[in-house]
Tab-separated table of C-alpha atoms in Angstrom:
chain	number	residue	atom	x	y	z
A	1	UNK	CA	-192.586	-135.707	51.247
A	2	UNK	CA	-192.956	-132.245	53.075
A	3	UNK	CA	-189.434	-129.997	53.536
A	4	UNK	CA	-189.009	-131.091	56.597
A	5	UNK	CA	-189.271	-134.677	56.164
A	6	UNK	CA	-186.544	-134.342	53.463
A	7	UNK	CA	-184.425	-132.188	55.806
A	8	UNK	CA	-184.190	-134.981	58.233
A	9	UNK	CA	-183.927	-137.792	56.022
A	10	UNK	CA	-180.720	-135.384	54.091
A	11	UNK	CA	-179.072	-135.194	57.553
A	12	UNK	CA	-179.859	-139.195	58.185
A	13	UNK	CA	-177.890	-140.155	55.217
A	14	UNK	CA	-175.069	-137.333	55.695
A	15	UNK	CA	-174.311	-138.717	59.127
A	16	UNK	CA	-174.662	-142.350	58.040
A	17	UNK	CA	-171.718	-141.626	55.569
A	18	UNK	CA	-169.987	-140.221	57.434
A	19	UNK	CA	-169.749	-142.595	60.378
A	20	UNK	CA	-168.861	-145.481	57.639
A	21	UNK	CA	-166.278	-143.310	56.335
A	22	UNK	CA	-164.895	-143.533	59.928
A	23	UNK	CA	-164.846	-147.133	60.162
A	24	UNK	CA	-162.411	-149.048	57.787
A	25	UNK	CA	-162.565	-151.906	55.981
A	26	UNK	CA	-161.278	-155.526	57.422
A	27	UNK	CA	-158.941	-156.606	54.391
A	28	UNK	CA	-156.683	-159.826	54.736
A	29	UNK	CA	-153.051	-160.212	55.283
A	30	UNK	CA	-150.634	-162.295	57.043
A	31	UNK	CA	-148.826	-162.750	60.574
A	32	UNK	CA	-146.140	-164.279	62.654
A	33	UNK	CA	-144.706	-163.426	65.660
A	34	UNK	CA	-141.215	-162.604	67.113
A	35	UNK	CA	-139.809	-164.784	70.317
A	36	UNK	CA	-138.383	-162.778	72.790
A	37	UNK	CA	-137.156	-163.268	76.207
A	38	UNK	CA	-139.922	-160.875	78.160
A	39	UNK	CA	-142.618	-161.737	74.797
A	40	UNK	CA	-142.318	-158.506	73.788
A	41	UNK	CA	-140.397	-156.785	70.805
A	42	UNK	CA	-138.012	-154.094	72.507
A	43	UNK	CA	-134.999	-153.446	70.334
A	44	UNK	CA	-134.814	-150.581	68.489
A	45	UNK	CA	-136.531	-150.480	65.155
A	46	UNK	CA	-136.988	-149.180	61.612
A	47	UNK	CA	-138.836	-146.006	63.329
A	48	UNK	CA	-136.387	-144.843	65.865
A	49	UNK	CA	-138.185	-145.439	68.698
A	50	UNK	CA	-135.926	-147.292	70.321
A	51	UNK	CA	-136.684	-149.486	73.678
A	52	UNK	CA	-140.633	-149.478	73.325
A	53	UNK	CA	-141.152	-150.060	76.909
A	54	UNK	CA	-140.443	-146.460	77.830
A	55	UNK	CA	-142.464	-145.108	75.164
A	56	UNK	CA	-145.252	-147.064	76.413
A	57	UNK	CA	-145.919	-149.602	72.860
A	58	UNK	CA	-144.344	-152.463	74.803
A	59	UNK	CA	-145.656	-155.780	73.635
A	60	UNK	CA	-148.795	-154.203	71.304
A	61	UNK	CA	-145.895	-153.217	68.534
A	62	UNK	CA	-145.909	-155.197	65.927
A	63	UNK	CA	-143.068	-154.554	62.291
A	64	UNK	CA	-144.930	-154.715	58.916
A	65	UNK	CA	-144.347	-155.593	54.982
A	66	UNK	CA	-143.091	-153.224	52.412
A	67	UNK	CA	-146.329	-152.900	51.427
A	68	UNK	CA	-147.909	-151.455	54.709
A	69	UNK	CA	-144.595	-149.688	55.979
A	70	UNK	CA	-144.896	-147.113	52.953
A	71	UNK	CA	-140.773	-145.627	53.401
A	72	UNK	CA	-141.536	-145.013	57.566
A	73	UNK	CA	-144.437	-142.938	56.986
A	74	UNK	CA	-146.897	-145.658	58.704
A	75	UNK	CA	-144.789	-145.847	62.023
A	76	UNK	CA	-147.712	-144.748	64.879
A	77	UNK	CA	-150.138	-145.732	63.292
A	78	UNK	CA	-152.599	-148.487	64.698
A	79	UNK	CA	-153.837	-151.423	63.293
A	80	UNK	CA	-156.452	-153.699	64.732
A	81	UNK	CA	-155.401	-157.577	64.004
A	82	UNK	CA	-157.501	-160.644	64.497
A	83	UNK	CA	-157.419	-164.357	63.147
A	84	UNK	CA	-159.474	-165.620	60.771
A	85	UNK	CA	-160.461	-169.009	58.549
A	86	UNK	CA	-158.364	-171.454	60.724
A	87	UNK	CA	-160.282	-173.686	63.325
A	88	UNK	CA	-156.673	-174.875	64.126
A	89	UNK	CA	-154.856	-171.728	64.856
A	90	UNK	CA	-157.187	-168.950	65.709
A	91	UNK	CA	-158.285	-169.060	68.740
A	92	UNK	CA	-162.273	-169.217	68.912
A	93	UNK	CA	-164.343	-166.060	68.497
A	94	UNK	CA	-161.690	-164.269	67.133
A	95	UNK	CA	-160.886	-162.025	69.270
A	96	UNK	CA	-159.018	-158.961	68.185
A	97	UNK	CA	-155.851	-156.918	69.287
A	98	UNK	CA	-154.704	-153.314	68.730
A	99	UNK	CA	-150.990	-153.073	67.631
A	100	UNK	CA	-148.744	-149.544	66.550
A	101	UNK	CA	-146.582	-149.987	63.775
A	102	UNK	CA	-143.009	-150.051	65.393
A	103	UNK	CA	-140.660	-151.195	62.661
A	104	UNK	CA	-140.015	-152.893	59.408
A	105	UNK	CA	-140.654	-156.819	58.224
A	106	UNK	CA	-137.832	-157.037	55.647
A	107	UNK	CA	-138.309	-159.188	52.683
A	108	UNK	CA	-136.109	-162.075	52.139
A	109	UNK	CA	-136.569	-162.815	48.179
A	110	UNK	CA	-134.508	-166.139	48.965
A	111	UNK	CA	-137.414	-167.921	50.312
A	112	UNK	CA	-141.085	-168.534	49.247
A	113	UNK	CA	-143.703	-166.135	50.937
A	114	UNK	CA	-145.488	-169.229	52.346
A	115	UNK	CA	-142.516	-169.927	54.279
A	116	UNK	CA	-139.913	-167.887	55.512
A	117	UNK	CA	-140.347	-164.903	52.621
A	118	UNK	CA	-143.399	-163.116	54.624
A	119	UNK	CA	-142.404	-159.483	54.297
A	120	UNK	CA	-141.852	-160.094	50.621
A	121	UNK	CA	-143.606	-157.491	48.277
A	122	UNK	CA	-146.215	-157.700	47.399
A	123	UNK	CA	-147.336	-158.970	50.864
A	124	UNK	CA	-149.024	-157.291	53.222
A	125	UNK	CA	-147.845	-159.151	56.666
A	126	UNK	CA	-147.409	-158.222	60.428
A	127	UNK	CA	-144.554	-159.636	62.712
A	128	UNK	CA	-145.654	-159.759	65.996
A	129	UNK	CA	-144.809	-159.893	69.611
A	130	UNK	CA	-145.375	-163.389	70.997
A	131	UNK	CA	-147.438	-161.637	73.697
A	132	UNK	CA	-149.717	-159.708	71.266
A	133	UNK	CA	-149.996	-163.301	68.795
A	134	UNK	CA	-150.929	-165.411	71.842
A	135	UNK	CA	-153.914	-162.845	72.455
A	136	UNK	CA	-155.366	-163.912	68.913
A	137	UNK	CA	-153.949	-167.628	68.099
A	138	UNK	CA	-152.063	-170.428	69.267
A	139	UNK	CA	-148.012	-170.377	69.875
A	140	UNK	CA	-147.996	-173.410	67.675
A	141	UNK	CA	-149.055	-171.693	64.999
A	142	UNK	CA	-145.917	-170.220	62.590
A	143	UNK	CA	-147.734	-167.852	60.253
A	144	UNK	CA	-151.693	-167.496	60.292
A	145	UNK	CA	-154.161	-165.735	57.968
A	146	UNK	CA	-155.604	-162.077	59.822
A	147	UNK	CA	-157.904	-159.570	58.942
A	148	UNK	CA	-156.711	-155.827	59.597
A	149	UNK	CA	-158.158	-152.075	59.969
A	150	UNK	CA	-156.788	-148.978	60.677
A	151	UNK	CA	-158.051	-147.780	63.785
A	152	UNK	CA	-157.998	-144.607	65.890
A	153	UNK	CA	-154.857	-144.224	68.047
A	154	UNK	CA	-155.874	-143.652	71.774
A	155	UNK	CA	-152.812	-142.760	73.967
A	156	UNK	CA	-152.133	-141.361	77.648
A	157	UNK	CA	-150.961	-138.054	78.104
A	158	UNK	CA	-149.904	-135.574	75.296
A	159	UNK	CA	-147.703	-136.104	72.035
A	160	UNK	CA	-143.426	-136.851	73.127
A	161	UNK	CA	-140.978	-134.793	72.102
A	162	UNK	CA	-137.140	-136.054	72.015
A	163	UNK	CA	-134.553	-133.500	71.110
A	164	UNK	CA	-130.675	-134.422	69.803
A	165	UNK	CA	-128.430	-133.354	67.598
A	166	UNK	CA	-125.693	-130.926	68.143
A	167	UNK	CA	-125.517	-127.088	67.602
A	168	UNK	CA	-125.804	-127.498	64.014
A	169	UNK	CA	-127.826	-130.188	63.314
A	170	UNK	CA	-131.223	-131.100	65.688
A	171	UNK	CA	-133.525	-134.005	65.974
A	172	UNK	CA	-136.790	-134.459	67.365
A	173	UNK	CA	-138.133	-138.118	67.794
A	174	UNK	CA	-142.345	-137.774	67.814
A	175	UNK	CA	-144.059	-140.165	69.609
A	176	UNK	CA	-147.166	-141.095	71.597
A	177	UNK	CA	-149.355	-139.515	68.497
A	178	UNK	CA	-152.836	-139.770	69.128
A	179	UNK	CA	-155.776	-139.874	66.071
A	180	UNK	CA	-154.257	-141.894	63.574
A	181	UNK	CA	-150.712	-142.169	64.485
A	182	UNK	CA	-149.178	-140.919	61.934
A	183	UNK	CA	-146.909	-137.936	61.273
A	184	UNK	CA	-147.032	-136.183	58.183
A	185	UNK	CA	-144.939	-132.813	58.904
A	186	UNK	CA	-143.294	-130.659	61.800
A	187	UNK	CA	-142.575	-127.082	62.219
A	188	UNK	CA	-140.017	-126.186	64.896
A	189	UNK	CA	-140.245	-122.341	66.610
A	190	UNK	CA	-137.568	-121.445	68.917
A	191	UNK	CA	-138.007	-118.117	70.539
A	192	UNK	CA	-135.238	-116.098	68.087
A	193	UNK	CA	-136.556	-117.930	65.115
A	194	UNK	CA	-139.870	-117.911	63.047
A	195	UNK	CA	-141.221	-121.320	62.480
A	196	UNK	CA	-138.907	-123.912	60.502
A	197	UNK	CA	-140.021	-126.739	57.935
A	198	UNK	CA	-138.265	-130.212	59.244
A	199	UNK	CA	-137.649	-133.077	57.092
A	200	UNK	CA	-138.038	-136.787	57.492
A	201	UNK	CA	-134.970	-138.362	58.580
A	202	UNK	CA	-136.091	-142.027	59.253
A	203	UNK	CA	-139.236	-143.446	60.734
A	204	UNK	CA	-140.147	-140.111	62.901
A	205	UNK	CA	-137.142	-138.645	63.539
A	206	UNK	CA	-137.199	-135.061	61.742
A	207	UNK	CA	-134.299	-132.539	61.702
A	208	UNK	CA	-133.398	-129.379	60.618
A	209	UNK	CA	-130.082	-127.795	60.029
A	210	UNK	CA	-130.097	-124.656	62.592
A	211	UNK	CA	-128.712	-123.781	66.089
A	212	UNK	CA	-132.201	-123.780	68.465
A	213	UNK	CA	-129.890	-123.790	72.279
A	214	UNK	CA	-130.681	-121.356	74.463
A	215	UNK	CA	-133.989	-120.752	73.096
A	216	UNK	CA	-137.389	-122.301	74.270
A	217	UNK	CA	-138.989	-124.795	71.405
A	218	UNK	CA	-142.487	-124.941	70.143
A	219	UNK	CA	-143.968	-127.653	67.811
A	220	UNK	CA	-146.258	-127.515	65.104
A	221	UNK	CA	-147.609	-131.451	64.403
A	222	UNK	CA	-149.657	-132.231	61.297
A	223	UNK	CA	-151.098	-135.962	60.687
A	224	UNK	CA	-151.960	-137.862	58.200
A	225	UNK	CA	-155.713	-136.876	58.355
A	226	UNK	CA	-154.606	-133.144	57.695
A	227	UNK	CA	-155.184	-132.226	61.360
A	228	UNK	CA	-152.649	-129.600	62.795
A	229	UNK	CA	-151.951	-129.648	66.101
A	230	UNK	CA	-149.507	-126.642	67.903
A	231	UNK	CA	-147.488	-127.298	71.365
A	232	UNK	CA	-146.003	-123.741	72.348
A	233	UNK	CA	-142.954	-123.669	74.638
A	234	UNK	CA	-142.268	-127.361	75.546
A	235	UNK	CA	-139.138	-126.634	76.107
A	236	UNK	CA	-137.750	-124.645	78.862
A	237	UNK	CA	-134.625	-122.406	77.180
A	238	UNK	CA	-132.326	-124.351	79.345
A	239	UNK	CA	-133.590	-127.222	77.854
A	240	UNK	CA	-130.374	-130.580	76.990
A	241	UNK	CA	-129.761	-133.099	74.151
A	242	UNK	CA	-131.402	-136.087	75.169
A	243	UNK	CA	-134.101	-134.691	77.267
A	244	UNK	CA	-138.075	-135.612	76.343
A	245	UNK	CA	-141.168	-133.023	76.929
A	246	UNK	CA	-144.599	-133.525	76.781
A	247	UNK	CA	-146.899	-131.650	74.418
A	248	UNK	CA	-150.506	-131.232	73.404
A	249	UNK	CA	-152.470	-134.540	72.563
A	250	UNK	CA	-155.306	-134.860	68.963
């Protein structure tokens, strides 16, 4: 085999691997599916993202196991769902839906996982929206066997910014995270201030202990796939509690 020959065969393998590294393995777990009055789950969750309609999640939310919620650090990310090994239940082909992880399944050790005791660890289970469910199986169906992935997370517009707190304490809710979904760490820069660490309060909501009114806010984003993303000024300096702003986008 001449240089050249081995040159392109090299590169043939190096991008092979690396476009399976991109894809992720179907493995099996378990779903159900919440009844609501509009099918979709809206109430404010283990994440903090509160009504999901105006953060654009709506009825492709889904709340998962201990197992797959990992302490709040999954919430973002997206998971493609579809049915598998029931002719009853699934519905034929199965078709597949993509679903952001919105909240937590809690486990109730007082019943059997087969029936009531999904969420319980070690399961790995999905509780659905009876929208999203009907796009992959039948309504009659109470719990059904799925295969899931981890998939890219493909959102309109840039990353969501939502600031509370008070003058000594401030919050920033993250949403609308593109790539994989999921937050790892956030920097906070006000105009007076260099840039400032934030921790994990729940789901992702981050704080920091310092007084940023007056000044206008930049944000430094890092996900889960090590990607760092920076948003300068956001904010205005007359910026309010309460108040969301739009940012850069992965």
């Amino acid at each position: 085999m001449g240089a050249l020959q081995a040159m392109v065969v090299c590169l043939f393998l190096v991008r092979a691997c690396t476009t399976n590294a991109q894809v992720e393995q179907w493995k099996s777990a378990t779903a159900t599916y919440s009844k609501e009055t509009d099918a979709s789950i809206i109430t404010e969750g283990a994440c903090g993202y509160g009504d999901l309609h105006k953060i654009s999640y709506g009825k492709y939310s889904a709340g998962l196991s201990t197992m797959l919620f990992n302490r709040g650090s999954t919430c973002g990310g997206c998971f493609e769902l579809r049915c598998v090994d029931h002719i009853l239940w699934c519905l034929q082909g199965s078709p597949s839906v993509i679903l952001t992880a919105t909240d937590f399944c809690p486990p109730n050790f007082g019943l059997p996982t087969d029936y009531g005791g999904w969420c319980n660890f070690p399961q790995e289970h999905f509780e659905m929206s009876e929208a999203a469910f009907a796009e992959i199986a039948g309504l009659h169906a109470d719990i059904v066997p799925v295969q899931y992935r981890r998939v890219k997370c493909h959102r309109n517009g840039g990353m969501r910014f939502t600031v509370s707190g008070n003058s000594h304490y401030y919050q920033v809710l993250i949403t609308n995270v593109g790539l994989d979904g999921e937050v790892v760490a956030v920097k906070v820069k006000g105009s007076r201030t260099g840039w400032i660490p934030m921790a994990r309060n729940w789901g992702q909501i981050w704080q920091c202990n310092i007084n940023l009114e007056g000044q206008p806010l930049s944000f430094e984003v890092t996900a889960s796939s090590g990607k760092t993303l920076t948003s300068y000024n956001v904010a205005s300096g007359n910026w309010r509690f309460g108040q969301t702003f739009e940012g850069k986008q992965f």
